Coordinates of C-alpha atoms in Angstrom, one line a residue:
S1 CA -0.1 0.1 -0.2
K2 CA 1.0 3.6 -0.7
S3 CA 1.3 4.0 3.4
W4 CA 3.5 1.1 4.1
K5 CA 5.9 2.6 1.0
K6 CA 5.6 6.0 3.2
A7 CA 6.5 4.3 6.1
L8 CA 9.6 2.9 4.6
Q9 CA 10.8 5.8 3.0
D10 CA 10.7 7.9 6.2
G11 CA 12.7 5.2 7.7
W12 CA 10.4 3.0 9.8
V13 CA 11.5 -0.6 9.9
P14 CA 9.3 -3.4 11.5
D15 CA 9.2 -4.4 14.9
V16 CA 11.9 -7.2 15.3
N17 CA 9.7 -8.2 18.4
L18 CA 7.4 -9.3 15.9
F19 CA 8.8 -12.6 15.7
S20 CA 11.6 -14.0 17.5
I21 CA 15.0 -15.5 16.2
E22 CA 13.3 -18.7 16.7
E23 CA 10.3 -18.0 14.9
A24 CA 11.9 -16.3 11.8
A25 CA 14.1 -19.4 11.5
E26 CA 11.4 -21.8 11.4
K27 CA 9.3 -20.0 8.7
G28 CA 11.6 -18.7 6.7
T29 CA 12.9 -19.8 3.5
I30 CA 16.2 -17.6 2.8
I31 CA 17.4 -17.1 6.3
M32 CA 19.4 -13.5 6.2
Y33 CA 21.8 -14.4 9.1
L34 CA 22.5 -10.7 10.1
L35 CA 23.6 -10.5 13.5
S36 CA 26.9 -9.2 14.8
D37 CA 30.0 -12.0 14.4
A38 CA 29.3 -12.7 18.0
G39 CA 25.6 -12.4 18.2
Q40 CA 25.7 -15.3 15.2
I41 CA 27.9 -17.7 17.7
E42 CA 25.6 -17.5 20.4
Q43 CA 22.3 -17.8 18.4
W44 CA 23.7 -20.5 16.5
P45 CA 22.3 -23.6 18.0
I46 CA 18.5 -22.3 17.6
V47 CA 19.3 -21.3 14.0
K48 CA 21.0 -24.6 12.9
K49 CA 17.8 -26.5 13.9
H50 CA 15.3 -24.9 11.4
L51 CA 17.8 -25.5 8.7
R52 CA 15.6 -27.8 7.1
K53 CA 16.7 -29.2 3.4
G54 CA 16.5 -26.7 0.9
K55 CA 16.4 -23.6 2.6
S56 CA 19.1 -20.9 2.2
L57 CA 21.4 -19.0 4.7
Y58 CA 22.4 -15.5 3.7
F59 CA 25.5 -13.8 5.0
S60 CA 26.7 -10.2 5.1
H61 CA 29.9 -10.9 6.0
G62 CA 32.6 -14.2 5.6
F63 CA 33.8 -14.0 9.2
A64 CA 31.6 -16.8 10.8
I65 CA 32.0 -19.6 8.0
T66 CA 35.5 -18.6 7.4
F67 CA 36.8 -18.9 10.8
N68 CA 34.4 -21.6 11.8
E69 CA 36.7 -23.7 13.7
K70 CA 36.9 -21.2 16.0
T71 CA 32.9 -19.8 15.5
G72 CA 31.1 -23.2 15.4
I73 CA 29.2 -22.2 12.4
V74 CA 29.1 -25.0 9.8
P75 CA 26.2 -25.3 7.7
P76 CA 24.1 -28.4 6.9
D77 CA 25.3 -30.3 3.1
D78 CA 21.6 -29.8 2.1
I79 CA 20.7 -25.9 1.9
D80 CA 22.7 -23.1 -0.1
V81 CA 25.0 -20.6 1.4
F82 CA 25.5 -17.3 0.1
L83 CA 26.8 -14.0 1.1
V84 CA 26.2 -10.1 -0.1
A85 CA 28.8 -7.6 1.6
P86 CA 28.1 -4.1 0.8
K87 CA 31.1 -2.3 1.3
G88 CA 30.1 0.6 4.1
S89 CA 28.1 0.2 6.9
G90 CA 24.6 -0.9 7.5
T91 CA 23.1 2.8 8.3
S92 CA 24.8 4.4 4.9
L93 CA 23.1 1.0 3.0
R94 CA 19.9 2.2 4.5
R95 CA 20.3 6.0 3.3
L96 CA 21.3 5.7 0.1
F97 CA 18.6 2.9 -0.6
I98 CA 15.7 5.3 0.7
D99 CA 17.8 7.8 -1.8
G100 CA 17.1 5.9 -5.1
K101 CA 20.9 4.8 -4.8
G102 CA 23.1 2.3 -4.1
I103 CA 26.6 1.1 -2.6
N104 CA 28.8 -1.2 -4.2
S105 CA 28.4 -5.1 -2.9
S106 CA 31.0 -8.0 -3.2
Y107 CA 28.9 -11.7 -3.2
A108 CA 29.8 -15.0 -3.4
V109 CA 28.5 -18.6 -3.0
Y110 CA 29.8 -20.9 -0.2
Q111 CA 27.3 -24.0 -0.8
D112 CA 25.2 -24.4 -3.7
Y113 CA 22.6 -27.3 -2.8
S114 CA 19.8 -26.2 -5.5
G115 CA 21.8 -25.2 -8.2
R116 CA 20.2 -22.1 -8.3
A117 CA 22.3 -19.8 -5.2
N118 CA 24.2 -17.9 -7.7
I119 CA 20.6 -16.7 -8.6
K120 CA 19.3 -15.9 -5.2
C121 CA 22.5 -14.3 -4.2
L122 CA 22.5 -11.7 -7.3
A123 CA 18.6 -11.4 -6.9
L124 CA 19.0 -10.1 -2.9
G125 CA 22.2 -8.2 -3.6
I126 CA 20.0 -6.1 -6.3
G127 CA 17.0 -6.3 -3.9
I128 CA 19.4 -4.7 -1.0
G129 CA 20.1 -1.6 -3.5
S130 CA 23.9 -3.1 -4.4
G131 CA 25.5 -0.1 -6.9
Y132 CA 27.4 -2.8 -8.7
L133 CA 27.9 -6.4 -7.2
F134 CA 31.7 -8.4 -7.7
E135 CA 32.0 -11.7 -7.4
T136 CA 34.4 -12.9 -4.4
N137 CA 34.6 -15.6 -2.1
F138 CA 33.8 -16.2 1.8
K139 CA 37.9 -16.4 2.7
S140 CA 39.1 -13.0 0.4
E141 CA 35.8 -11.0 1.8
V142 CA 36.5 -11.4 5.4
Y143 CA 40.6 -11.0 4.9
S144 CA 40.0 -7.9 3.1
D145 CA 37.2 -6.9 5.4
L146 CA 39.3 -7.2 8.1
T147 CA 42.1 -5.7 7.1
G148 CA 40.1 -2.4 5.4
E149 CA 38.5 -2.3 9.3
R150 CA 41.9 -2.1 11.0
G151 CA 43.7 0.0 8.0
I152 CA 42.7 2.4 6.2
L153 CA 38.5 2.6 7.3
M154 CA 39.3 3.3 10.8
G155 CA 42.4 2.3 12.7
A156 CA 44.9 3.9 9.9
L157 CA 42.5 7.1 9.2
E158 CA 42.1 7.5 13.2
G159 CA 45.8 6.9 13.8
L160 CA 46.9 10.0 11.2
F161 CA 44.3 12.2 12.3
E162 CA 45.8 12.0 15.6
A163 CA 49.6 12.0 14.5
Q164 CA 49.0 15.3 12.6
Y165 CA 46.7 17.5 15.0
N166 CA 49.2 16.4 17.6
V167 CA 51.8 17.6 15.8
L168 CA 49.7 20.8 14.7
R169 CA 49.1 21.3 18.4
K170 CA 52.2 21.2 19.6
N171 CA 53.7 23.6 17.4
G172 CA 51.2 26.1 18.6
H173 CA 48.4 26.0 16.4
S174 CA 44.5 26.1 18.3
P175 CA 42.7 23.2 18.7
S176 CA 40.4 24.6 15.8
E177 CA 42.7 25.1 13.2
A178 CA 44.4 21.6 14.0
F179 CA 40.8 20.2 13.6
N180 CA 40.1 22.0 10.6
E181 CA 43.4 21.7 8.9
T182 CA 43.5 17.3 9.7
V183 CA 39.7 16.4 9.7
E184 CA 37.0 18.9 8.4
E185 CA 38.6 19.5 4.8
L186 CA 39.1 16.0 4.7
T187 CA 36.0 15.0 5.3
Q188 CA 34.0 17.7 4.3
S189 CA 35.7 18.9 1.2
L190 CA 38.4 16.5 -0.2
M191 CA 36.8 13.0 0.2
P192 CA 33.5 13.6 -1.1
L193 CA 35.1 15.1 -4.6
V194 CA 37.4 11.9 -4.7
A195 CA 34.7 10.1 -4.6
E196 CA 32.9 11.9 -7.3
N197 CA 36.0 12.4 -9.6
G198 CA 38.7 10.2 -8.4
M199 CA 42.3 10.8 -7.3
D200 CA 43.7 12.2 -10.4
W201 CA 41.3 14.8 -11.0
M202 CA 41.8 15.8 -7.7
Y203 CA 45.5 16.2 -7.8
A204 CA 44.6 18.3 -11.5
N205 CA 42.3 20.5 -9.3
T206 CA 44.1 21.5 -6.2
S207 CA 47.0 24.5 -6.5
V208 CA 50.4 23.6 -7.9
T209 CA 52.0 23.9 -4.3
A210 CA 49.6 21.5 -2.9
Q211 CA 50.5 18.8 -6.1
R212 CA 54.3 19.4 -5.4
G213 CA 53.8 18.2 -2.0
A214 CA 51.3 15.6 -2.5
L215 CA 53.4 14.0 -4.6
D216 CA 56.8 14.7 -2.4
W217 CA 55.2 13.0 0.5
R218 CA 52.9 10.3 -0.6
H219 CA 55.8 7.9 -1.4
K220 CA 57.1 8.6 2.3
F221 CA 54.0 7.9 3.5
R222 CA 53.1 4.5 1.4
D223 CA 56.5 3.6 2.3
V224 CA 56.6 4.0 6.2
T225 CA 52.8 2.3 6.2
T226 CA 53.6 -0.6 4.2
P227 CA 55.0 -2.5 6.8
V228 CA 52.4 -2.1 8.8
F229 CA 49.8 -2.9 6.7
E230 CA 51.9 -6.4 6.2
E231 CA 51.8 -6.8 10.0
L232 CA 48.1 -6.3 9.9
Y233 CA 47.2 -8.6 7.4
E234 CA 49.2 -11.3 8.9
K235 CA 47.6 -10.8 11.8
V236 CA 44.4 -11.1 10.4

């Protein structure tokens, strides 16, 4: 109905308490297992007993399956198992979906019992609003995702923010100046332009002084951080 569609567009989501996890797992034919990694481990005994022959188990992350010797999550052989992993947060996925836009996702089929797992997987990828879908496997997805989360997405970015901010403050710059030069300009100005047009465009549309500085220093940052990323990947 129009009112139902309007409610969804306004950000309403169904009350999760309408069904218990056990009821949802029992009634559902495609189980979208979107709990946290720890939550998936905790609820697995409940979900597993309802994975009858021919059902499908959907993930948005490869952690539970890839590290199943630690998680204990081993699906039965007579179901389909696949994932669609959006390259962004759930809040971003929802906001872009409401705006009629998409977010890139990877997809992978771990187990194709029905012979139609790939079709189901792609259909759900389109259904959640993926802008582009690229094929991977569960292990590659989780290794790259954990590396990215600890690296450029969170750990490296936070570390670089702190380092530059602290150096500016140590050299007498005010908190507002240090913040604006470190965080504000990157998040509000540069990254949106990079997202729209790419790094080559960004280089071409800054001052010659900025270009020279960036070209001189990017190699230093690459070389000094490469060993950190290599250690990070091995730890993953």
